[in-house]
Amino acid sequence: LADALEARAGLFVRRYGGGGLATPALRGSGASQTTVLLDGQPISNPQIGHLDLSLLPTVLLQSVEVLHGPSSALHGSDGLGGALHLHTLQPQSTLQVRGTAQVGAFGKRGGSALVGGPLSAHTTVLAAVDVQATEGDFPYTDEARFPPETVRRRNADRVRRSVFGRVRSRIENHHLQFAGWGTWAERGLPPTSSTAPAQERQWDTQLRFWGRDRVPVGPGSLTIQGLTQHTRLRYANPAQDLDQTGRTGTASLETTWESPVTARWETAVGLSGSYAWAEHPALAETAREQQGAAYAEAT
């Protein structure tokens, strides 16, 4: 996703190290001031406040919307700089089959597969898998040495595996959707050219499940949607005798009722709440955050 946004959207992607962390920056704001939404649900890491775009394969996405400028009125203070709306693939009523394979320099290889279609008269499904890997090892001239010397880049390998699934069904008056996405990644963190390799490594695990139900209620409709996610990040640096793991979790739920009042007026009321936690050896205790909101509007 980081590569696609750099090429096609008017935003800046900040990168840290070769093949490392990639975060969005809109109008000079930082990653923690840019809301990232997955099918309308916020998915930024509650501990560090942003999402690593390099961990999200585009095979899972139907489209991406980039909202420039403050979106705090819609998404809270995390949207001071803007927002990214990620819309995942939807199953269709016809058979879908797609596959890709790629190979490149420096040991790059990967592929993806997608299959979807109707499971019954009222249910459609979709599943996708994506695997990417690279050695990242290549020769270059180190100008920091005297005289300059040709050396090889080390500890820049990377492996990422992702799976995605969605079920869409209609049961009586209920329009149901459920989706899940998991990513497992391991990467080396290469040092600067003048520094000896320290064999720093990072392991990322991200699991997300979300769903939505829309049902008629009286003259209007009731929508209930929610998301739960769990992330795990392990960092190891043998040179500093470090091997630490941080974990976070998020759960959110939102309910909205929309209904016409007269031929010219319609109203909407809603409730939302979320809970987030983070654990890390550097924290004295588990950090927690709760949030609740209610709204009403008439048009």
XYZ file of N, CA, C and O in Angstrom, residues 77-175:
396
model
N -9.564 13.505 17.232
C -8.322 14.284 17.145
C -7.224 13.576 16.357
O -6.274 14.211 15.910
N -7.332 12.242 16.181
C -6.326 11.541 15.384
C -6.366 11.953 13.922
O -5.432 11.667 13.174
N -7.440 12.613 13.482
C -7.561 13.012 12.081
C -7.215 14.461 11.834
O -7.717 15.060 10.881
N -6.345 15.047 12.642
C -6.005 16.457 12.484
C -5.379 16.749 11.122
O -5.613 17.799 10.526
N -4.590 15.820 10.600
C -3.942 16.052 9.311
C -4.730 15.540 8.133
O -4.595 16.036 7.019
N -5.560 14.517 8.348
C -6.326 13.925 7.256
C -6.707 12.501 7.605
O -6.564 12.056 8.742
N -7.186 11.783 6.602
C -7.643 10.408 6.829
C -7.438 9.570 5.580
O -7.492 10.077 4.455
N -7.182 8.289 5.796
C -7.110 7.298 4.726
C -8.241 6.299 4.927
O -8.329 5.662 5.971
N -9.107 6.176 3.923
C -10.214 5.220 3.968
C -9.851 4.026 3.089
O -9.747 4.158 1.859
N -9.654 2.868 3.705
C -9.317 1.651 2.977
C -10.583 0.819 2.811
O -11.208 0.434 3.800
N -10.959 0.546 1.559
C -12.151 -0.240 1.271
C -11.706 -1.610 0.747
O -11.059 -1.711 -0.301
N -12.035 -2.655 1.483
C -11.602 -3.994 1.109
C -12.516 -4.587 0.036
O -13.604 -4.082 -0.236
N -12.054 -5.672 -0.558
C -12.791 -6.326 -1.625
C -14.126 -6.862 -1.136
O -14.251 -7.316 0.008
N -15.121 -6.835 -2.022
C -16.448 -7.352 -1.722
C -16.706 -8.587 -2.584
O -16.376 -8.608 -3.768
N -17.306 -9.644 -2.028
C -17.659 -10.809 -2.850
C -18.759 -10.462 -3.839
O -19.625 -9.631 -3.545
N -18.723 -11.092 -5.008
C -19.681 -10.827 -6.061
C -20.584 -12.039 -6.275
O -20.312 -13.137 -5.797
N -21.655 -11.824 -7.021
C -22.596 -12.910 -7.310
C -22.112 -13.809 -8.439
O -22.748 -14.811 -8.749
N -20.982 -13.445 -9.065
C -20.376 -14.277 -10.104
C -19.014 -14.773 -9.621
O -18.417 -14.199 -8.699
N -18.515 -15.812 -10.245
C -17.249 -16.409 -9.841
C -16.089 -15.447 -10.068
O -15.969 -14.835 -11.129
N -15.219 -15.302 -9.075
C -14.018 -14.467 -9.162
C -12.795 -15.346 -8.933
O -12.703 -16.041 -7.925
N -11.850 -15.286 -9.836
C -10.590 -16.007 -9.688
C -9.475 -15.108 -10.197
O -9.562 -14.571 -11.310
N -8.441 -14.933 -9.393
C -7.327 -14.077 -9.802
C -6.047 -14.564 -9.152
O -6.060 -14.987 -7.986
N -4.956 -14.516 -9.875
C -3.669 -14.924 -9.327
C -2.547 -14.095 -9.920
O -2.621 -13.645 -11.062
N -1.523 -13.852 -9.129
C -0.345 -13.121 -9.596
C 0.909 -13.823 -9.086
O 0.884 -14.510 -8.063
N 1.995 -13.641 -9.811
C 3.306 -14.132 -9.377
C 4.339 -13.119 -9.827
O 4.197 -12.490 -10.876
N 5.377 -12.935 -9.033
C 6.402 -11.958 -9.382
C 7.763 -12.423 -8.891
O 7.873 -13.161 -7.900
N 8.767 -11.992 -9.606
C 10.149 -12.267 -9.239
C 10.986 -11.073 -9.659
O 10.693 -10.417 -10.669
N 11.998 -10.741 -8.867
C 12.802 -9.562 -9.173
C 14.205 -9.693 -8.632
O 14.626 -10.755 -8.145
N 14.926 -8.600 -8.738
C 16.313 -8.580 -8.292
C 16.394 -8.686 -6.779
O 15.406 -8.487 -6.061
N 17.609 -9.026 -6.304
C 17.917 -9.093 -4.870
C 17.042 -10.102 -4.150
O 16.657 -9.906 -2.994
N 16.704 -11.194 -4.837
C 15.946 -12.271 -4.201
C 14.482 -11.979 -3.980
O 13.837 -12.650 -3.181
N 13.919 -11.007 -4.708
C 12.510 -10.685 -4.513
C 11.630 -11.717 -5.214
O 11.861 -12.081 -6.359
N 10.599 -12.173 -4.515
C 9.662 -13.146 -5.061
C 8.352 -13.024 -4.283
O 8.337 -12.581 -3.136
N 7.275 -13.423 -4.932
C 5.986 -13.330 -4.258
C 4.858 -13.757 -5.163
O 5.038 -14.079 -6.342
N 3.668 -13.756 -4.615
C 2.483 -14.125 -5.361
C 1.243 -13.941 -4.523
O 1.304 -13.786 -3.300
N 0.106 -13.948 -5.194
C -1.177 -13.816 -4.511
C -2.225 -14.623 -5.258
O -2.073 -14.902 -6.454
N -3.272 -15.005 -4.553
C -4.379 -15.749 -5.144
C -5.672 -15.276 -4.500
O -5.711 -14.962 -3.304
N -6.726 -15.219 -5.304
C -8.029 -14.763 -4.826
C -9.105 -15.608 -5.489
O -9.047 -15.884 -6.695
N -10.093 -16.002 -4.713
C -11.230 -16.752 -5.246
C -12.486 -16.325 -4.486
O -12.440 -16.073 -3.276
N -13.580 -16.191 -5.206
C -14.820 -15.781 -4.569
C -16.003 -16.092 -5.461
O -15.857 -16.445 -6.630
N -17.196 -15.950 -4.888
C -18.402 -16.214 -5.654
C -19.559 -16.589 -4.750
O -19.473 -16.525 -3.518
N -20.671 -17.007 -5.337
C -21.859 -17.358 -4.538
C -21.701 -18.707 -3.851
O -21.201 -19.660 -4.434
N -22.115 -18.751 -2.583
C -22.129 -20.000 -1.825
C -23.539 -20.575 -1.782
O -23.717 -21.788 -1.713
N -24.534 -19.683 -1.836
C -25.941 -20.075 -1.909
C -26.700 -18.913 -2.522
O -26.105 -17.925 -2.958
N -28.016 -19.014 -2.536
C -28.824 -17.961 -3.151
C -28.692 -16.629 -2.416
O -28.870 -15.565 -3.023
N -28.375 -16.664 -1.123
C -28.317 -15.434 -0.329
C -26.948 -15.187 0.296
O -26.810 -14.266 1.107
N -25.941 -15.971 -0.049
C -24.627 -15.844 0.582
C -23.522 -15.861 -0.466
O -23.515 -16.709 -1.354
N -22.609 -14.906 -0.363
C -21.423 -14.864 -1.216
C -20.184 -14.811 -0.325
O -20.219 -14.261 0.787
N -19.087 -15.366 -0.814
C -17.850 -15.429 -0.036
C -16.673 -15.005 -0.904
O -16.746 -15.020 -2.147
N -15.586 -14.637 -0.236
C -14.350 -14.268 -0.926
C -13.173 -14.575 -0.006
O -13.244 -14.334 1.202
N -12.083 -15.108 -0.576
C -10.870 -15.403 0.190
C -9.656 -15.032 -0.649
O -9.665 -15.187 -1.875
N -8.616 -14.527 0.019
C -7.395 -14.119 -0.679
C -6.189 -14.412 0.203
O -6.278 -14.379 1.431
N -5.066 -14.692 -0.441
C -3.808 -14.914 0.264
C -2.700 -14.211 -0.509
O -2.733 -14.141 -1.747
N -1.739 -13.650 0.204
C -0.633 -12.929 -0.425
C 0.651 -13.243 0.332
O 0.673 -13.196 1.570
N 1.717 -13.571 -0.407
C 3.023 -13.865 0.187
C 4.079 -13.063 -0.565
O 4.117 -13.084 -1.803
N 4.922 -12.340 0.167
C 6.002 -11.555 -0.433
C 7.279 -11.784 0.363
O 7.245 -11.864 1.591
N 8.420 -11.888 -0.349
C 9.706 -12.092 0.316
C 10.809 -11.457 -0.511
O 10.704 -11.331 -1.734
N 11.872 -11.041 0.156
C 13.050 -10.502 -0.519
C 14.267 -10.701 0.360
O 14.169 -10.676 1.592
N 15.411 -10.908 -0.288
C 16.668 -11.022 0.457
C 17.253 -9.644 0.756
O 17.880 -9.424 1.790
N 17.056 -8.682 -0.167
C 17.541 -7.324 0.050
C 19.042 -7.201 0.143
O 19.569 -6.233 0.701
N 19.778 -8.166 -0.398
C 21.239 -8.211 -0.277
C 21.849 -7.823 -1.623
O 21.644 -8.509 -2.616
N 22.579 -6.697 -1.673
C 23.176 -6.270 -2.939
C 24.470 -5.498 -2.653
O 24.668 -4.947 -1.564
N 25.383 -5.446 -3.633
C 26.640 -4.715 -3.430
C 26.461 -3.219 -3.677
O 25.638 -2.797 -4.483
N 27.245 -2.412 -2.968
C 27.239 -0.960 -3.188
C 28.590 -0.412 -2.744
O 29.347 -1.062 -2.012
N 28.890 0.786 -3.197
C 30.151 1.439 -2.842
C 29.970 2.254 -1.571
O 29.144 3.171 -1.523
N 30.712 1.901 -0.551
C 30.637 2.598 0.734
C 31.597 3.776 0.703
O 32.815 3.622 0.855
N 31.052 4.984 0.495
C 31.878 6.193 0.416
C 32.400 6.623 1.792
O 33.284 7.481 1.879
N 31.848 6.046 2.866
C 32.310 6.416 4.200
C 33.662 5.793 4.524
O 34.330 6.211 5.471
N 34.056 4.790 3.766
C 35.363 4.166 3.982
C 36.432 4.886 3.180
O 36.145 5.521 2.161
N 37.659 4.797 3.653
C 38.764 5.414 2.913
C 39.890 4.385 2.750
O 40.443 3.900 3.740
N 40.184 4.031 1.501
C 39.470 4.478 0.286
C 38.104 3.830 0.180
O 37.831 2.842 0.862
N 37.196 4.382 -0.696
C 35.864 3.769 -0.873
C 35.996 2.292 -1.236
O 36.894 1.888 -1.959
N 35.065 1.520 -0.694
C 35.150 0.073 -0.848
C 33.775 -0.496 -1.199
O 32.749 -0.001 -0.724
N 33.767 -1.502 -2.053
C 32.525 -2.177 -2.410
C 32.192 -3.216 -1.345
O 32.999 -4.106 -1.062
N 31.010 -3.062 -0.738
C 30.563 -3.972 0.313
C 29.157 -4.457 -0.046
O 28.537 -3.981 -1.000
N 28.650 -5.385 0.730
C 27.311 -5.902 0.491
C 26.370 -5.479 1.619
O 26.754 -5.427 2.788
N 25.154 -5.161 1.228
C 24.114 -4.827 2.194
C 23.690 -6.116 2.909
O 23.445 -7.140 2.280
N 23.571 -6.050 4.226
C 23.275 -7.230 5.012
C 22.041 -7.013 5.891
O 21.661 -5.885 6.192
N 21.454 -8.102 6.312
C 20.348 -8.092 7.272
C 19.169 -7.245 6.780
O 18.556 -6.500 7.537
N 18.845 -7.359 5.485
C 17.722 -6.605 4.923
C 16.658 -7.531 4.355
O 15.851 -7.108 3.535
N 16.662 -8.786 4.782
C 15.659 -9.728 4.281
C 14.294 -9.426 4.897
O 14.185 -8.803 5.956
N 13.241 -9.891 4.205
C 11.880 -9.579 4.648
C 10.922 -10.638 4.112
O 11.018 -11.039 2.946
N 10.004 -11.079 4.954
C 8.958 -12.019 4.560
C 7.638 -11.515 5.130
O 7.569 -11.133 6.304
N 6.583 -11.507 4.295
C 5.259 -11.081 4.755
C 4.210 -12.019 4.184
O 4.177 -12.286 2.980
N 3.326 -12.511 5.040
C 2.227 -13.387 4.633
C 0.914 -12.779 5.124
O 0.809 -12.382 6.283
N -0.070 -12.744 4.240
C -1.370 -12.158 4.589
C -2.493 -13.045 4.082
O -2.390 -13.635 2.997
N -3.561 -13.140 4.874
C -4.773 -13.853 4.465
C -5.965 -12.938 4.734
O -5.949 -12.114 5.659
N -6.997 -13.096 3.900
C -8.177 -12.240 4.007
C -9.400 -13.054 3.623
O -9.349 -13.890 2.705
N -10.507 -12.846 4.308
C -11.746 -13.527 3.981
C -12.945 -12.663 4.312
O -12.906 -11.862 5.251
N -14.017 -12.807 3.520
C -15.240 -12.039 3.761
C -16.452 -12.890 3.393
O -16.438 -13.628 2.400
N -17.503 -12.780 4.206
C -18.775 -13.439 3.952
C -19.861 -12.376 3.971
O -19.922 -11.549 4.896
N -20.690 -12.384 2.951
C -21.823 -11.461 2.886
C -23.089 -12.283 2.705
O -23.158 -13.140 1.806
N -24.113 -12.038 3.542
C -25.299 -12.881 3.516
C -26.540 -12.061 3.856
O -26.457 -11.026 4.537
N -27.659 -12.555 3.386
C -28.947 -11.948 3.726
C -29.805 -13.017 4.374
O -30.117 -14.045 3.752
N -30.166 -12.794 5.636
C -31.002 -13.720 6.400
C -32.249 -12.959 6.822
O -32.174 -12.060 7.675
N -33.361 -13.283 6.183
C -34.614 -12.552 6.378
C -34.371 -11.070 6.099
O -33.975 -10.720 4.991
N -34.540 -10.196 7.093
C -34.345 -8.759 6.859
C -32.942 -8.276 7.199
O -32.661 -7.083 7.104
N -32.077 -9.175 7.624
C -30.726 -8.792 8.023
C -29.770 -8.855 6.833
O -29.717 -9.866 6.125
N -29.012 -7.774 6.632
C -27.949 -7.733 5.635
C -26.616 -7.807 6.393
O -26.162 -6.813 6.970
